[in-house]
Short mmCIF file of C-alpha atoms in Angstrom, two decimals:
data_model
loop_
_atom_site.label_atom_id
_atom_site.label_comp_id
_atom_site.label_asym_id
_atom_site.label_seq_id
_atom_site.Cartn_x
_atom_site.Cartn_y
_atom_site.Cartn_z
CA MET T 1 -33.46 3.64 5.21
CA LEU T 2 -34.35 5.08 1.76
CA ASN T 3 -31.00 6.82 1.69
CA ASN T 4 -29.25 3.69 2.55
CA SER T 5 -30.82 1.73 -0.35
CA PHE T 6 -28.15 2.74 -2.76
CA PHE T 7 -25.54 0.12 -3.71
CA PRO T 8 -22.11 -0.06 -5.15
CA VAL T 9 -22.03 -0.21 -9.08
CA SER T 10 -21.01 -3.86 -9.03
CA ASN T 11 -23.04 -6.51 -7.30
CA GLN T 12 -19.87 -8.12 -6.01
CA ALA T 13 -18.52 -6.51 -2.81
CA GLY T 14 -15.45 -8.87 -2.85
CA PHE T 15 -14.06 -11.48 -5.09
CA THR T 16 -10.92 -13.51 -4.93
CA GLN T 17 -9.65 -16.71 -6.36
CA ASP T 18 -6.93 -18.99 -5.62
CA GLN T 19 -6.05 -22.08 -7.79
CA LEU T 20 -3.53 -24.89 -7.59
CA SER T 21 -2.80 -27.25 -10.39
CA ILE T 22 -0.29 -30.15 -10.41
CA LYS T 23 0.42 -32.66 -13.16
CA GLY T 24 2.85 -35.47 -13.73
CA ASP T 25 3.70 -37.75 -16.56
CA GLN T 26 6.29 -40.63 -16.29
CA GLN T 27 7.33 -43.08 -18.92
CA ILE T 28 8.37 -45.92 -16.77
CA SER T 29 9.53 -48.14 -19.63
CA ASP T 30 8.87 -48.87 -23.26
CA ALA T 31 5.78 -50.71 -22.33
CA HIS T 32 4.36 -48.78 -19.36
CA ARG T 33 3.44 -45.09 -18.75
CA ILE T 34 1.66 -43.35 -15.90
CA ASN T 35 0.32 -39.67 -15.55
CA GLY T 36 -2.00 -37.85 -13.19
CA SER T 37 -3.27 -34.27 -12.43
CA TYR T 38 -4.83 -32.49 -9.49
CA VAL T 39 -6.64 -29.27 -9.50
CA TRP T 40 -7.91 -27.15 -6.57
CA VAL T 41 -9.82 -23.95 -6.93
CA ASP T 42 -10.97 -21.80 -4.10
CA ARG T 43 -13.38 -18.87 -5.15
CA PRO T 44 -15.17 -16.88 -2.32
CA ARG T 45 -17.08 -13.90 -3.38
CA ASN T 46 -19.63 -11.51 -1.64
CA LEU T 47 -22.61 -10.85 -3.61
CA ILE T 48 -25.18 -7.96 -3.05
CA ASP T 49 -27.86 -8.98 -5.57
CA GLN T 50 -30.72 -9.53 -3.02
CA GLY T 51 -31.57 -5.94 -2.45
CA GLY T 52 -32.02 -4.53 1.03
CA VAL T 53 -30.02 -1.62 2.48
CA TRP T 54 -26.38 -0.83 2.40
CA ASP T 55 -24.03 1.07 4.63
CA PHE T 56 -20.86 2.37 2.78
CA ASN T 57 -18.99 2.58 5.97
CA ASP T 58 -19.00 -1.15 6.33
CA PRO T 59 -17.45 -3.39 3.59
CA LEU T 60 -20.26 -5.97 4.30
CA GLY T 61 -22.99 -3.20 4.15
CA GLY T 62 -23.87 -3.19 7.84
CA PRO T 63 -25.48 -5.79 10.10
CA LEU T 64 -28.82 -5.69 8.29
CA SER T 65 -27.59 -6.00 4.79
CA ARG T 66 -28.65 -8.89 2.54
CA ALA T 67 -25.13 -9.57 1.42
CA ARG T 68 -24.23 -13.28 0.89
CA LEU T 69 -21.19 -15.38 0.69
CA GLN T 70 -20.84 -17.69 -2.22
CA HIS T 71 -17.70 -19.73 -1.27
CA VAL T 72 -17.29 -22.18 -4.15
CA GLN T 73 -14.58 -24.86 -3.73
CA THR T 74 -13.62 -27.40 -6.44
CA TRP T 75 -11.36 -30.39 -6.51
CA TYR T 76 -10.41 -32.47 -9.61
CA GLY T 77 -8.30 -35.39 -9.85
CA ARG T 78 -7.16 -37.64 -12.88
CA SER T 79 -4.78 -40.60 -13.12
CA SER T 80 -4.06 -43.26 -15.83
CA TRP T 81 -1.83 -46.17 -16.48
CA SER T 82 -1.13 -47.49 -19.84
CA SER T 83 0.67 -50.71 -20.79
CA VAL T 84 1.61 -52.31 -24.20
CA ALA T 85 1.91 -56.08 -24.20
CA LYS T 86 4.65 -56.58 -26.79
CA PRO T 87 5.05 -58.30 -29.13
CA THR T 88 1.31 -58.98 -29.00
CA PRO T 89 -1.19 -56.44 -30.55
CA PHE T 90 -2.84 -55.77 -27.30
CA SER T 91 -2.68 -52.67 -25.06
CA ILE T 92 -4.50 -51.60 -22.06
CA THR T 93 -5.42 -48.34 -20.26
CA PHE T 94 -6.84 -47.78 -16.75
CA ARG T 95 -8.14 -44.50 -15.83
CA LEU T 96 -9.49 -43.04 -12.53
CA GLY T 97 -10.99 -39.63 -11.73
CA PHE T 98 -13.10 -37.71 -9.32
CA ASN T 99 -14.77 -34.36 -9.28
CA ARG T 100 -16.04 -32.56 -6.26
CA GLN T 101 -17.64 -29.03 -5.82
CA ARG T 102 -19.02 -27.30 -2.81
CA ASN T 103 -21.33 -24.40 -3.59
CA PRO T 104 -22.80 -22.81 -0.47
CA SER T 105 -24.76 -19.42 -0.44
CA THR T 106 -24.95 -18.06 3.05
CA SER T 107 -25.44 -14.67 4.72
CA VAL T 108 -22.20 -12.88 5.46
CA HIS T 109 -23.52 -12.41 9.08
CA THR T 110 -23.80 -16.11 10.10
CA GLY T 111 -21.23 -15.48 12.75
CA GLU T 112 -23.30 -12.80 14.37
CA ASN T 113 -25.94 -13.32 16.98
CA GLY T 114 -28.71 -11.05 15.47
CA VAL T 115 -31.28 -12.02 17.91
CA ALA T 116 -29.35 -10.85 20.81
CA ALA T 117 -28.12 -7.67 19.06
CA LEU T 118 -31.75 -6.73 18.38
CA GLY T 119 -32.98 -7.64 21.91
CA LEU T 120 -35.52 -10.25 20.71
CA GLN T 121 -36.69 -12.95 22.81
CA GLY T 122 -38.23 -16.43 22.04
CA TYR T 123 -35.95 -17.36 19.15
CA SER T 124 -33.35 -20.07 19.65
CA ARG T 125 -30.96 -19.77 16.76
CA ASP T 126 -27.95 -17.57 17.57
CA TYR T 127 -26.77 -17.02 13.98
CA ASN T 128 -27.72 -14.43 11.38
CA PHE T 129 -29.99 -11.38 11.70
CA PRO T 130 -33.74 -12.15 11.32
CA GLU T 131 -35.36 -11.12 7.98
CA ILE T 132 -37.69 -8.13 8.60
CA ASN T 133 -40.44 -7.12 6.08
CA PHE T 134 -42.54 -4.03 6.19
CA GLY T 135 -45.24 -5.06 3.66
CA THR T 136 -46.93 -3.06 1.07
CA ASN T 137 -47.77 0.43 2.03
CA ASP T 138 -49.28 3.54 0.50
CA ARG T 139 -46.87 5.76 -1.44
CA VAL T 140 -43.60 4.79 0.52
CA ASN T 141 -42.19 1.30 0.75
CA PHE T 142 -39.04 0.31 2.68
CA PRO T 143 -36.71 -2.35 1.64
CA THR T 144 -36.37 -5.78 3.44
CA LEU T 145 -33.88 -5.94 6.28
CA GLY T 146 -31.74 -8.91 6.99
CA TYR T 147 -31.00 -12.20 5.08
CA GLN T 148 -31.49 -15.66 6.52
CA ALA T 149 -31.39 -17.99 3.54
CA ASN T 150 -28.37 -20.19 4.00
CA ASP T 151 -28.24 -23.19 1.45
CA VAL T 152 -25.32 -25.44 0.59
CA LEU T 153 -25.13 -27.51 -2.52
CA ALA T 154 -22.43 -30.20 -2.90
CA GLY T 155 -21.70 -32.67 -5.79
CA LYS T 156 -19.23 -35.50 -6.18
CA ASP T 157 -18.47 -37.68 -9.13
CA LYS T 158 -16.21 -40.80 -9.21
CA VAL T 159 -15.12 -42.49 -12.47
CA MET T 160 -13.20 -45.50 -13.43
CA ASP T 161 -12.77 -47.05 -16.82
CA ALA T 162 -10.61 -49.52 -18.64
CA ILE T 163 -9.89 -49.47 -22.40
CA LEU T 164 -8.49 -52.49 -24.39
CA PRO T 165 -7.69 -51.84 -28.05
CA TRP T 166 -6.45 -54.56 -30.45
CA ILE T 167 -4.72 -53.85 -33.63
CA LYS T 168 -3.51 -56.24 -36.30
CA GLY T 169 -3.00 -55.27 -39.90
CA ASN T 170 -6.11 -53.48 -41.20
CA HIS T 171 -8.40 -54.74 -38.50
CA SER T 172 -8.96 -53.11 -35.02
CA MET T 173 -11.11 -53.89 -32.07
CA ARG T 174 -11.88 -51.54 -29.20
CA MET T 175 -13.45 -52.70 -25.95
CA GLY T 176 -14.08 -50.87 -22.84
CA VAL T 177 -15.84 -50.80 -19.36
CA ASN T 178 -16.95 -47.51 -17.68
CA TRP T 179 -18.15 -47.16 -14.00
CA ARG T 180 -19.41 -43.80 -12.71
CA ARG T 181 -20.82 -42.93 -9.25
CA THR T 182 -22.50 -39.53 -8.77
CA TYR T 183 -23.67 -37.80 -5.65
CA MET T 184 -25.76 -34.61 -5.22
CA ARG T 185 -26.88 -33.15 -2.03
CA SER T 186 -28.27 -29.83 -0.94
CA ARG T 187 -29.36 -28.46 2.68
CA ASP T 188 -31.13 -25.30 3.52
CA VAL T 189 -30.35 -23.83 7.02
CA GLN T 190 -32.50 -20.70 7.69
CA GLY T 191 -31.74 -18.01 10.05
CA PRO T 192 -33.62 -17.05 13.26
CA ALA T 193 -36.97 -16.02 11.84
CA ASN T 194 -38.92 -14.21 9.30
CA ILE T 195 -40.72 -11.12 10.93
CA ASN T 196 -43.48 -9.22 9.11
CA PHE T 197 -44.92 -5.72 10.04
CA GLY T 198 -47.89 -4.36 7.94
CA GLN T 199 -49.93 -1.06 7.74
CA ALA T 200 -53.05 -2.67 9.17
CA GLN T 201 -51.70 -2.59 12.80
CA THR T 202 -51.40 1.22 12.65
CA GLY T 203 -53.94 2.13 10.11
CA LEU T 204 -57.67 2.97 10.37
CA PRO T 205 -59.97 0.02 9.71
CA GLY T 206 -61.29 0.29 6.21
CA PHE T 207 -58.83 2.84 5.02
CA ASN T 208 -55.95 1.32 3.18
CA GLN T 209 -54.17 4.59 2.66
CA THR T 210 -53.55 4.87 6.41
CA GLY T 211 -50.87 3.25 8.57
CA HIS T 212 -47.41 2.00 7.74
CA GLY T 213 -45.28 -1.16 8.26
CA PHE T 214 -42.45 0.88 9.59
CA ALA T 215 -44.71 2.62 12.13
CA SER T 216 -46.02 -0.93 13.23
CA MET T 217 -42.37 -1.85 13.83
CA LEU T 218 -41.62 1.31 16.01
CA LEU T 219 -44.67 0.39 18.14
CA GLY T 220 -43.69 -3.35 18.31
CA GLU T 221 -46.97 -4.36 16.56
CA VAL T 222 -45.97 -7.57 14.60
CA SER T 223 -48.23 -8.65 11.83
CA GLY T 224 -46.67 -12.28 11.90
CA SER T 225 -43.60 -14.21 12.38
CA SER T 226 -42.36 -17.63 11.11
CA VAL T 227 -39.46 -19.81 11.78
CA SER T 228 -38.37 -22.17 8.96
CA LEU T 229 -37.15 -25.68 9.68
CA ASN T 230 -33.69 -26.66 8.59
CA SER T 231 -34.12 -29.23 5.85
CA LEU T 232 -32.33 -31.50 3.42
CA THR T 233 -33.62 -30.06 0.10
CA GLY T 234 -32.21 -32.45 -2.21
CA LEU T 235 -30.40 -35.84 -2.28
CA GLY T 236 -29.33 -37.92 -5.18
CA LYS T 237 -27.16 -40.87 -5.92
CA ALA T 238 -26.54 -42.54 -9.45
CA THR T 239 -24.44 -45.51 -10.39
CA ARG T 240 -23.79 -46.17 -14.03
CA CYS T 241 -21.96 -49.03 -15.53
CA SER T 242 -21.48 -49.58 -19.22
CA SER T 243 -19.47 -51.56 -21.67
CA ARG T 244 -18.83 -51.25 -25.37
CA THR T 245 -17.09 -53.23 -28.15
CA ILE T 246 -16.33 -51.71 -31.46
CA SER T 247 -15.01 -53.65 -34.48
CA VAL T 248 -13.43 -51.82 -37.55
CA SER T 249 -12.07 -53.16 -40.58
CA LEU T 250 -10.30 -51.34 -43.45
CA VAL T 251 -9.36 -52.72 -46.84
CA ASN T 252 -6.65 -50.71 -48.78
CA SER T 253 -7.36 -51.17 -52.44
CA PRO T 254 -8.98 -49.15 -55.29
CA LEU T 255 -12.05 -50.15 -53.62
CA THR T 256 -11.96 -49.08 -49.95
CA TRP T 257 -14.40 -50.20 -47.29
CA ALA T 258 -14.57 -48.27 -44.07
CA CYS T 259 -17.13 -50.01 -41.86
CA ALA T 260 -18.19 -48.89 -38.43
CA GLY T 261 -18.64 -52.60 -37.65
CA ILE T 262 -20.67 -53.94 -34.82
CA THR T 263 -21.07 -52.47 -31.51
CA SER T 264 -22.36 -54.07 -28.41
CA HIS T 265 -23.34 -51.84 -25.67
CA PHE T 266 -24.62 -52.48 -22.08
CA ARG T 267 -25.44 -49.76 -19.60
CA TRP T 268 -26.85 -50.02 -16.13
CA ASN T 269 -28.30 -47.11 -14.15
CA ASN T 270 -29.19 -46.97 -10.56
CA THR T 271 -30.44 -43.57 -9.33
CA THR T 272 -31.54 -42.86 -5.79
CA GLY T 273 -34.12 -40.05 -5.20
CA ILE T 274 -35.09 -39.65 -8.85
CA HIS T 275 -35.56 -42.90 -10.70
CA ASN T 276 -33.93 -46.32 -11.28
CA GLY T 277 -33.38 -47.69 -14.69
CA ILE T 278 -31.74 -50.44 -16.89
CA GLN T 279 -30.88 -49.78 -20.39
CA ILE T 280 -29.51 -52.62 -22.63
CA TRP T 281 -28.51 -52.49 -26.23
CA LEU T 282 -27.34 -55.91 -27.46
CA ILE T 283 -26.33 -55.15 -31.07
CA ARG T 284 -25.93 -51.85 -33.06
CA CYS T 285 -24.61 -51.80 -36.50
CA GLY T 286 -23.51 -48.53 -38.06
CA GLY T 287 -23.34 -47.52 -41.55
CA CYS T 288 -20.54 -48.62 -44.02
CA ARG T 289 -18.71 -46.20 -46.40
CA VAL T 290 -17.49 -47.16 -49.86
CA ARG T 291 -14.80 -45.12 -51.70
CA TRP T 292 -13.64 -45.82 -55.22
CA ASN T 293 -10.39 -44.29 -56.26
CA THR T 294 -9.59 -43.82 -60.02
CA PRO T 295 -6.10 -43.60 -61.37
CA ALA T 296 -4.83 -40.34 -62.59
CA LEU T 297 -5.34 -39.77 -66.39
CA THR T 298 -2.26 -37.56 -66.83
CA SER T 299 0.90 -37.08 -64.89
CA GLY T 300 0.58 -34.20 -62.41
CA ILE T 301 -3.29 -34.33 -62.13
CA SER T 302 -4.40 -35.63 -58.82
CA ARG T 303 -6.81 -38.59 -58.61
CA THR T 304 -10.51 -38.06 -58.48
CA ALA T 305 -12.53 -40.01 -56.03
CA ARG T 306 -16.05 -41.20 -55.90
CA ARG T 307 -17.53 -41.89 -52.42
CA THR T 308 -20.62 -43.63 -51.76
CA THR T 309 -22.12 -43.83 -48.32
CA LEU T 310 -24.55 -46.64 -47.64
CA PRO T 311 -27.66 -45.84 -45.79
CA LEU T 312 -27.04 -45.85 -42.04
CA VAL T 313 -28.35 -49.10 -40.75
CA SER T 314 -29.08 -49.10 -36.92
CA ALA T 315 -30.56 -52.03 -35.02
CA SER T 316 -30.91 -52.47 -31.29
CA HIS T 317 -32.58 -54.79 -29.04
CA GLY T 318 -32.98 -54.69 -25.24
CA LYS T 319 -35.17 -53.56 -22.35
CA ARG T 320 -35.58 -50.34 -20.47
CA TRP T 321 -37.00 -50.26 -16.96
CA ARG T 322 -37.78 -47.07 -15.05
CA SER T 323 -39.49 -46.34 -11.83
#
């Protein structure tokens, strides 16, 4: 087994990626426009970063290798619709979107019945090879055989928002609502068992330099064995809804005011599995900027400008609740 502990130079035994992208944009009329896009990414790769043994005659390193498959799949979708209500100064935009990613990390031997191949009895799971450890020994230690950690992580996000800008002369107002729903789930599906062999089963009592875990395996003297329960290791859901209004006024004159205006903001958070919360900001006032332009003294000389920025004034009022 010491000779089989050499690995390829790269820790990726195989890596491929397929990707599909679709995008459409259509101007229906002078007042209406729609567009959308869709992206799919498929990226499986075999990783050999968990140590163990490796057989160069097998592309997966042999049945007792600790190679794992990380088959990441991603989906993205976007769509929007814009409309201008002529001759009024109003326009509106609706946008929808979703993201989803599946990120599993499983043994490349999940389709093999390792228990039957090794002639073991008393284990009910018929996928993966068990993980075999030889403990800490004097002078020579052997790598771990088999890999049974199979976990799957999946996340999904849905987004919907509406934006309503209003522009008239030097004044503008922008209002919007945003809704977001997020999921996060993870599951751990372990293999048949974890089997441990130690030097104490073949060593002399009181002499730590005697005995070896590999010798204990040859004699069938097990130090201990455990079977992990399949479990849901993570679950989270979050919903967020927010609205915001921004008012901006510009005055074109030698004295120019550019004011961030008044912003009202409401946000509601509801998270399952982590915490719940409500955050509300009723009024927030940003800073104002004053710019004074002086005429050119001589033809061909550009104007000089003096800019004064008033101190940022920010006020907020609301409540925040968390459990």
